[in-house]
Short mmCIF file of C-alpha atoms in Angstrom, two decimals:
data_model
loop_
_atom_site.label_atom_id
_atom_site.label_comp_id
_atom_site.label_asym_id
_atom_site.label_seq_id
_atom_site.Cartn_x
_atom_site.Cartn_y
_atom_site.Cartn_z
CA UNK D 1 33.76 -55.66 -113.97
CA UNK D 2 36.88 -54.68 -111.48
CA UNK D 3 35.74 -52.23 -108.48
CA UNK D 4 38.52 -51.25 -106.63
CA UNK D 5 38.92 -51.76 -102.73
CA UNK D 6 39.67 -54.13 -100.28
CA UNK D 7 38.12 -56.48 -98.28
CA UNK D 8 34.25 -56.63 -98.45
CA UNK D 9 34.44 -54.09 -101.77
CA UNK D 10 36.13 -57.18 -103.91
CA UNK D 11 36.08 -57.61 -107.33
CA UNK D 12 32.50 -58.23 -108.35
CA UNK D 13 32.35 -62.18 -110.32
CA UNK D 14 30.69 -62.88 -113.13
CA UNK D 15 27.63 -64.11 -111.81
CA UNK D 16 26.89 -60.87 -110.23
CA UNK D 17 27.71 -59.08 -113.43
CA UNK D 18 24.32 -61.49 -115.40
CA UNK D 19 21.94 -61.16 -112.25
CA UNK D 20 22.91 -56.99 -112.10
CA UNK D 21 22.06 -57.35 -115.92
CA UNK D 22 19.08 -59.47 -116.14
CA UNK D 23 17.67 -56.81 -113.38
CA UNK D 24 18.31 -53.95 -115.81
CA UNK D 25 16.45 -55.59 -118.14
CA UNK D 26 13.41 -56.22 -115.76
CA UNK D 27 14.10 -52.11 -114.47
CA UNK D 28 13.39 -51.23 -118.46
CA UNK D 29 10.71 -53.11 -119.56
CA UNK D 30 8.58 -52.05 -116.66
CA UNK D 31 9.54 -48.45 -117.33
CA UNK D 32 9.06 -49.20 -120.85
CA UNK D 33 5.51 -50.57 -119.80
CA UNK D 34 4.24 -48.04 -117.44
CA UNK D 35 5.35 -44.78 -119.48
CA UNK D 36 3.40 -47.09 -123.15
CA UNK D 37 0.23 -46.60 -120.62
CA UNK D 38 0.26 -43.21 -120.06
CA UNK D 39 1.37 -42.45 -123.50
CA UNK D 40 -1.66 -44.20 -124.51
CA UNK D 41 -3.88 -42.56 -122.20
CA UNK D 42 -2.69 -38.63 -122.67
CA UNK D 43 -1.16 -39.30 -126.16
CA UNK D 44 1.79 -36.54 -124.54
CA UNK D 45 5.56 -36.85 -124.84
CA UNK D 46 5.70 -34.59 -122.15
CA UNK D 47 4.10 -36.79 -119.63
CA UNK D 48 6.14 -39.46 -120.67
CA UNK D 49 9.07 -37.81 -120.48
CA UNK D 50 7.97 -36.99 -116.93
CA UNK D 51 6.98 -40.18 -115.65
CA UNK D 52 10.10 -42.01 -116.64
CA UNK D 53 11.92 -39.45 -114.80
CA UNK D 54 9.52 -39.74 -111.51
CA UNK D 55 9.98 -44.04 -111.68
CA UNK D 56 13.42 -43.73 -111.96
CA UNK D 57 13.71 -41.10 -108.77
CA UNK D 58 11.56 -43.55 -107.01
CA UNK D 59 13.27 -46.40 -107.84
CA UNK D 60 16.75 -45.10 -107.56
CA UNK D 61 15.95 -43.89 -103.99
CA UNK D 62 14.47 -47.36 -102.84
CA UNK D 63 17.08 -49.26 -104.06
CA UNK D 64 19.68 -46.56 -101.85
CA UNK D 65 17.86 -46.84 -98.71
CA UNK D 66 16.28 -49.80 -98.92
CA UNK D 67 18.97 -51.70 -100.80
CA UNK D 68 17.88 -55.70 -102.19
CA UNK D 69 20.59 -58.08 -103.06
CA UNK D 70 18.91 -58.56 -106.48
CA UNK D 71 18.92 -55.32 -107.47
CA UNK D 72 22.16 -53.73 -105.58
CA UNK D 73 24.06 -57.20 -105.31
CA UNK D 74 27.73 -54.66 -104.87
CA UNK D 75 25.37 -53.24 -101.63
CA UNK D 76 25.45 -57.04 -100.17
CA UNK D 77 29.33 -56.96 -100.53
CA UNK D 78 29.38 -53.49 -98.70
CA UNK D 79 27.90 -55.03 -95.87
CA UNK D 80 29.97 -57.60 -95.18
CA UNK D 81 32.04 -54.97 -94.13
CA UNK D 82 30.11 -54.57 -91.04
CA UNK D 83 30.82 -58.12 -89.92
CA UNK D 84 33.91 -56.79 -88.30
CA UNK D 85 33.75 -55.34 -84.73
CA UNK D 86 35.96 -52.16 -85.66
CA UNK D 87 32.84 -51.50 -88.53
CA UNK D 88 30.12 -52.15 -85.86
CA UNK D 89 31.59 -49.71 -83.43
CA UNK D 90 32.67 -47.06 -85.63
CA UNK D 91 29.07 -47.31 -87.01
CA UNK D 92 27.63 -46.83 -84.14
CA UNK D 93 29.63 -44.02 -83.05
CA UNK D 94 28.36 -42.26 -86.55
CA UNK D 95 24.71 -42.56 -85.50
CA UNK D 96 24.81 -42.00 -81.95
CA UNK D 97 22.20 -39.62 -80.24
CA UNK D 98 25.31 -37.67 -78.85
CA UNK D 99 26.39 -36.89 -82.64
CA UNK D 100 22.67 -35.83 -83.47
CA UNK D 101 22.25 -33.63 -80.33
CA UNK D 102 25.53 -32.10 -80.98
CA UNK D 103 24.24 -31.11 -84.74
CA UNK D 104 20.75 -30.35 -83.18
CA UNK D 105 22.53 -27.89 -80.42
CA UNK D 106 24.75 -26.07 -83.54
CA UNK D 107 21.70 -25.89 -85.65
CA UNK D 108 19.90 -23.67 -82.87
CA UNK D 109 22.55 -21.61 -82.34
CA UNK D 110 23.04 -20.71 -86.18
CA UNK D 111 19.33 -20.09 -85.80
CA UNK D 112 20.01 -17.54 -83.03
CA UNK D 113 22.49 -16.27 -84.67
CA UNK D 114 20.48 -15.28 -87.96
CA UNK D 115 17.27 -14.18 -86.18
CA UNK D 116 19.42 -11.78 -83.80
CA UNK D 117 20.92 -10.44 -87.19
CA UNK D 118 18.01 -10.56 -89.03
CA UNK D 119 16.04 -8.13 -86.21
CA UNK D 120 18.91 -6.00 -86.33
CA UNK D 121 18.44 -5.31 -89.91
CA UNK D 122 14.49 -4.37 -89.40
CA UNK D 123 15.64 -0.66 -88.44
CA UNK D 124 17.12 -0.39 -92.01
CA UNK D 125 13.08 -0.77 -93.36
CA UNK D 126 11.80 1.27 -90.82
CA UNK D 127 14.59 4.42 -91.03
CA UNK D 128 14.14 6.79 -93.37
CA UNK D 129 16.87 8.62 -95.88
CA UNK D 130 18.31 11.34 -93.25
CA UNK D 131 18.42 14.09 -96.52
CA UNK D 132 15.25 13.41 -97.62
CA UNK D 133 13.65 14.27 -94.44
CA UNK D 134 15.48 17.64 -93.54
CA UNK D 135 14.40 18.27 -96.92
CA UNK D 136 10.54 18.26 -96.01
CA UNK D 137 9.63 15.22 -98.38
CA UNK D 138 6.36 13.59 -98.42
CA UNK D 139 6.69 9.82 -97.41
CA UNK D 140 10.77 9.79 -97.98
CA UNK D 141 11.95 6.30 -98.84
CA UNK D 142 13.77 4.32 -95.76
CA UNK D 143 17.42 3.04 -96.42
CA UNK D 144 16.43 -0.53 -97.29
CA UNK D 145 14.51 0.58 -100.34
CA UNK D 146 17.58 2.93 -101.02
CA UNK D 147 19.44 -0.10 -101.00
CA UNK D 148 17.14 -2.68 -103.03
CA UNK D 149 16.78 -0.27 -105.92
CA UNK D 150 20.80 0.28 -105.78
CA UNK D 151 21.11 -3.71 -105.68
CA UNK D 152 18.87 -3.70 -109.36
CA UNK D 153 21.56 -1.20 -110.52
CA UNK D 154 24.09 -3.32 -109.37
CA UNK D 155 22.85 -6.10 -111.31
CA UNK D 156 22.14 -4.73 -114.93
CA UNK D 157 24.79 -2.53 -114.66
CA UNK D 158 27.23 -5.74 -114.10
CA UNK D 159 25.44 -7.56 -117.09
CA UNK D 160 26.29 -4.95 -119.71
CA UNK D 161 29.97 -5.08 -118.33
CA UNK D 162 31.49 -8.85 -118.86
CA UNK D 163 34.73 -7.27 -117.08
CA UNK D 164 32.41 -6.96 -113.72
CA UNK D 165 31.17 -9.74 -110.98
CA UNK D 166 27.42 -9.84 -110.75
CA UNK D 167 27.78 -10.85 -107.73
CA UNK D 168 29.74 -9.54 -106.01
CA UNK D 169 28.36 -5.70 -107.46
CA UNK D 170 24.89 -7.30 -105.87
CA UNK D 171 26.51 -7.96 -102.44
CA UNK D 172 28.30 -4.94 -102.38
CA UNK D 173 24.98 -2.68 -102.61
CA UNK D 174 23.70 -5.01 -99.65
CA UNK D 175 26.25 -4.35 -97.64
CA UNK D 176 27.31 -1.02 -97.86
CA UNK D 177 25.14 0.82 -96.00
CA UNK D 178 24.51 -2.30 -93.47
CA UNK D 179 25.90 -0.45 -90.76
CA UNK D 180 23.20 1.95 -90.84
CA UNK D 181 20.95 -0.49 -89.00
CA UNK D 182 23.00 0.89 -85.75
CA UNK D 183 24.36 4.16 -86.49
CA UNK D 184 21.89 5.33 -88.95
CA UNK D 185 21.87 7.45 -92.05
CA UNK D 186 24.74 10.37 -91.15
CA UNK D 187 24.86 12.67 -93.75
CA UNK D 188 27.45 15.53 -93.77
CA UNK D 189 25.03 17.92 -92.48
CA UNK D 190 24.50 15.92 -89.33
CA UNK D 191 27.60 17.64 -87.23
CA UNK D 192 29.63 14.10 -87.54
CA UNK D 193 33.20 14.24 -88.59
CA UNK D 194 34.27 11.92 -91.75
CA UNK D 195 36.70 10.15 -89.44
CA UNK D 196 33.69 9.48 -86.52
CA UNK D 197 31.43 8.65 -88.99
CA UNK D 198 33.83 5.99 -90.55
CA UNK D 199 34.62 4.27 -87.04
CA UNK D 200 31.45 4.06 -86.03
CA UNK D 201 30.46 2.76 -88.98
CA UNK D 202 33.37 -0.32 -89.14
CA UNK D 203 32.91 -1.10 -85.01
CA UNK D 204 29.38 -1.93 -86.07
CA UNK D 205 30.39 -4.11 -89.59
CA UNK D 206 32.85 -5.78 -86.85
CA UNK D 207 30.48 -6.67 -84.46
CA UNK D 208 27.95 -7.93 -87.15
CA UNK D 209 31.04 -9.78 -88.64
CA UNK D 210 31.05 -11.36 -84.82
CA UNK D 211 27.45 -12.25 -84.64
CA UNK D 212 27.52 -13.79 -87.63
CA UNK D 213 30.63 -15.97 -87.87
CA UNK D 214 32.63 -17.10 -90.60
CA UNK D 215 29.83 -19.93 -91.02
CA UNK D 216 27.52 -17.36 -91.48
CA UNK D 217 29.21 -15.31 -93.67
CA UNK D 218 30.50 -12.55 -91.18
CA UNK D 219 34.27 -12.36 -92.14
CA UNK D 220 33.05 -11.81 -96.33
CA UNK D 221 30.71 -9.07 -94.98
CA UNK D 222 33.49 -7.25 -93.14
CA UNK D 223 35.77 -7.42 -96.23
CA UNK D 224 32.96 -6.41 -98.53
CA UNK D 225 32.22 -3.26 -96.79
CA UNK D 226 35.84 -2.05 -96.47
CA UNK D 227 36.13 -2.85 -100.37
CA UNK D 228 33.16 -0.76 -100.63
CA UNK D 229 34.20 1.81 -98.53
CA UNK D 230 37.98 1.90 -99.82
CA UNK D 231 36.85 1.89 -103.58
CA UNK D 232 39.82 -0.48 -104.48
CA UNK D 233 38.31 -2.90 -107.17
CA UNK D 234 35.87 -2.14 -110.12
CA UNK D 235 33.12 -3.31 -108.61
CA UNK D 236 33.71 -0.91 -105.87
CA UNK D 237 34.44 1.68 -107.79
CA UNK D 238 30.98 1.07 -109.74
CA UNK D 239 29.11 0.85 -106.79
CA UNK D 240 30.26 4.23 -105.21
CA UNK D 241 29.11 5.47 -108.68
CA UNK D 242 25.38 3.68 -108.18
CA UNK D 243 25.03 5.31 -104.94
CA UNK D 244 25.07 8.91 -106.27
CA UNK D 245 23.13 7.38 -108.84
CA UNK D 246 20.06 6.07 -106.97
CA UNK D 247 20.30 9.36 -104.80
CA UNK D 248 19.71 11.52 -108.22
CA UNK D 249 17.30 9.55 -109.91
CA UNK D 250 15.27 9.68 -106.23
CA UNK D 251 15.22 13.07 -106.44
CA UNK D 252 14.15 13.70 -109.95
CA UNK D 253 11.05 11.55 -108.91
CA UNK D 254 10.13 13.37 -106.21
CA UNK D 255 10.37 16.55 -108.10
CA UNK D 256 8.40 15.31 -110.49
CA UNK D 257 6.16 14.57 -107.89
CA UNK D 258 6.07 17.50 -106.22
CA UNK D 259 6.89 15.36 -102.72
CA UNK D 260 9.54 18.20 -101.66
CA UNK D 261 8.73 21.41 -99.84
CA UNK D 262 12.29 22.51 -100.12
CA UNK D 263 14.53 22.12 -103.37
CA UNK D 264 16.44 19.45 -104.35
CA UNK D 265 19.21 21.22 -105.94
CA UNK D 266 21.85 20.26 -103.67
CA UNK D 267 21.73 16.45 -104.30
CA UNK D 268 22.39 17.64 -108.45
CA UNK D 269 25.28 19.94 -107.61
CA UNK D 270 27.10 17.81 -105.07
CA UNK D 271 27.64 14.57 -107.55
CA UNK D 272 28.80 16.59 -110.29
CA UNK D 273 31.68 16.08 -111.86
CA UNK D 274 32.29 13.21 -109.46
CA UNK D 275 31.36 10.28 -111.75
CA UNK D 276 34.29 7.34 -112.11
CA UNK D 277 32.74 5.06 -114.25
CA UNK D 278 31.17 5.43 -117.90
CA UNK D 279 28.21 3.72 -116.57
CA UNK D 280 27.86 6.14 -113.72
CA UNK D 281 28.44 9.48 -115.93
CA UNK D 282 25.92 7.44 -118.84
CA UNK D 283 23.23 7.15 -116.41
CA UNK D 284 23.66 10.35 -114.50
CA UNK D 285 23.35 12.43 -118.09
CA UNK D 286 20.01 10.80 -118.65
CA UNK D 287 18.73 11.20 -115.30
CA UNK D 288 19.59 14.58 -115.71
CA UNK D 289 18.31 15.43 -119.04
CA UNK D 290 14.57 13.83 -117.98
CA UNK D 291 14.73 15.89 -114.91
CA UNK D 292 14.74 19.27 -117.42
CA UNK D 293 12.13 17.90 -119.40
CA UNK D 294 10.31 17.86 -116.46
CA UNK D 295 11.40 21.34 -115.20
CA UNK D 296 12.75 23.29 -118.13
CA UNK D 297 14.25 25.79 -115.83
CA UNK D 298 16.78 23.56 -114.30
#
């Protein structure tokens, strides 16, 4: 059997070729052998099935990194090609403590990176919905569960389209409100311009995106959350739609529930007619419809 290369990585002979053989055999039978035992002992397919799988794993990971001549006689030829000095020194070079302590030293900062993110984030549990609270509700939900419920949208809506990325619909309701961790939830009744609202919003996305890195994902999460906020795909477009969404159906609950001391009216009124998708206008007429089954005067 030819193997291509040069030098130590030669052309295996035929000798090789029978001992590689003759060891296959040997590899089988005492497979075949230990898997007829605990066939015999469980009487279960399943078990067999299993332990063939767990002797090969074992076996195939021995042989890798603790290689025999018998059993990997092509690894015997591989390491002649360490007889050179060239080989020794590049090898060495490979596994020096410099090379580890350099991967050690990028691996902490990565950490660093992530935690100082991470904490960042923790105001987006802890704040809650801006509209909810001027609107006297009991216990108002904080922006990350806004955002978890929209992501479950995201994703069911996406399966019953084949046209839409599940994916990327899920990463867009992540990220679109991510900036909120800093500026928090501005609604239009909080005295801040459209404009404002928007810059404030990207300078934080942009010094997330820095945090981060492009290692880390930074640069996608800048691009997803001017997608989001531009509305210039599908998925955008479906996600804009999802937001109004989670907003309504919030609301019917916590009429239902009595939470509000003020109505909830305004939330209804200001998403009508503002629906771009047929999943968006779908969902929003059956939101809407339970909501005056539970107040028939609405």
């Amino acid at each position: 059997m030819a193997r291509g290369g040069g030098g130590g990585w030669g052309t295996a002979d035929a000798d090789t070729d029978s001992d590689t053989g003759e060891v296959k055999q040997q590899v089988i039978k005492s497979l075949t052998t230990l898997t007829k035992g605990v066939t015999e002992e469980c009487h279960c397919s399943h078990c067999t099935c299993f332990m063939r799988s767990v002797f090969l794993v074992v076996l195939a990971c021995w042989s890798t990194f603790f290689p025999i001549d018998g059993l990997r006689p092509d690894l015997g030829r591989r390491r002649s090609t360490m007889d050179n000095p060239e080989s020794i020194r590049l090898w060495e070079k490979a596994t020096s403590t410099d090379v580890t302590s350099e991967s050690s030293a990028a691996t902490d900062e990565s950490a660093k990176r992530a935690v100082d993110f991470l904490t960042l984030t923790r105001s987006l549990k802890t704040t809650k919905r801006t509209g909810w609270v001027m609107c006297g509700v009991q216990n108002p939900e904080s922006i990350a569960d806004h955002m978890y419920r929209m992501s479950l949208m995201a994703m069911i809506a996406s399966f019953s389209n084949g046209r839409l990325d599940c994916s990327r619909c899920i990463k867009l309701a992540l990220i679109h409100d991510l900036a909120e961790a800093k500026v928090g939830d501005i609604t239009p009744h909080c005295g801040v311009s459209d404009e404002d609202k928007h810059r404030m919003e990207l300078n934080t996305m942009e010094s997330i995106s820095r945090m981060l890195g492009q290692s880390m994902g930074g640069d996608e999460m800048l691009e997803l959350w001017k997608e989001y906020e531009e509305g210039t795909t599908e998925e955008a477009r479906l996600l804009k739609d999802l937001d109004k969404i989670e907003m309504i159906l919030q609301a019917q609950e916590y009429e239902a529930e009595k939470s509000s001391e003020k109505s909830l009216d305004q939330f209804f009124t200001s998403t009508e007619g503002k629906w771009r998708t047929e999943i968006g206008k779908a969902w929003a007429k059956e939101i809407v419809s339970r909501r005056k089954v539970d107040n028939p005067s609405k």
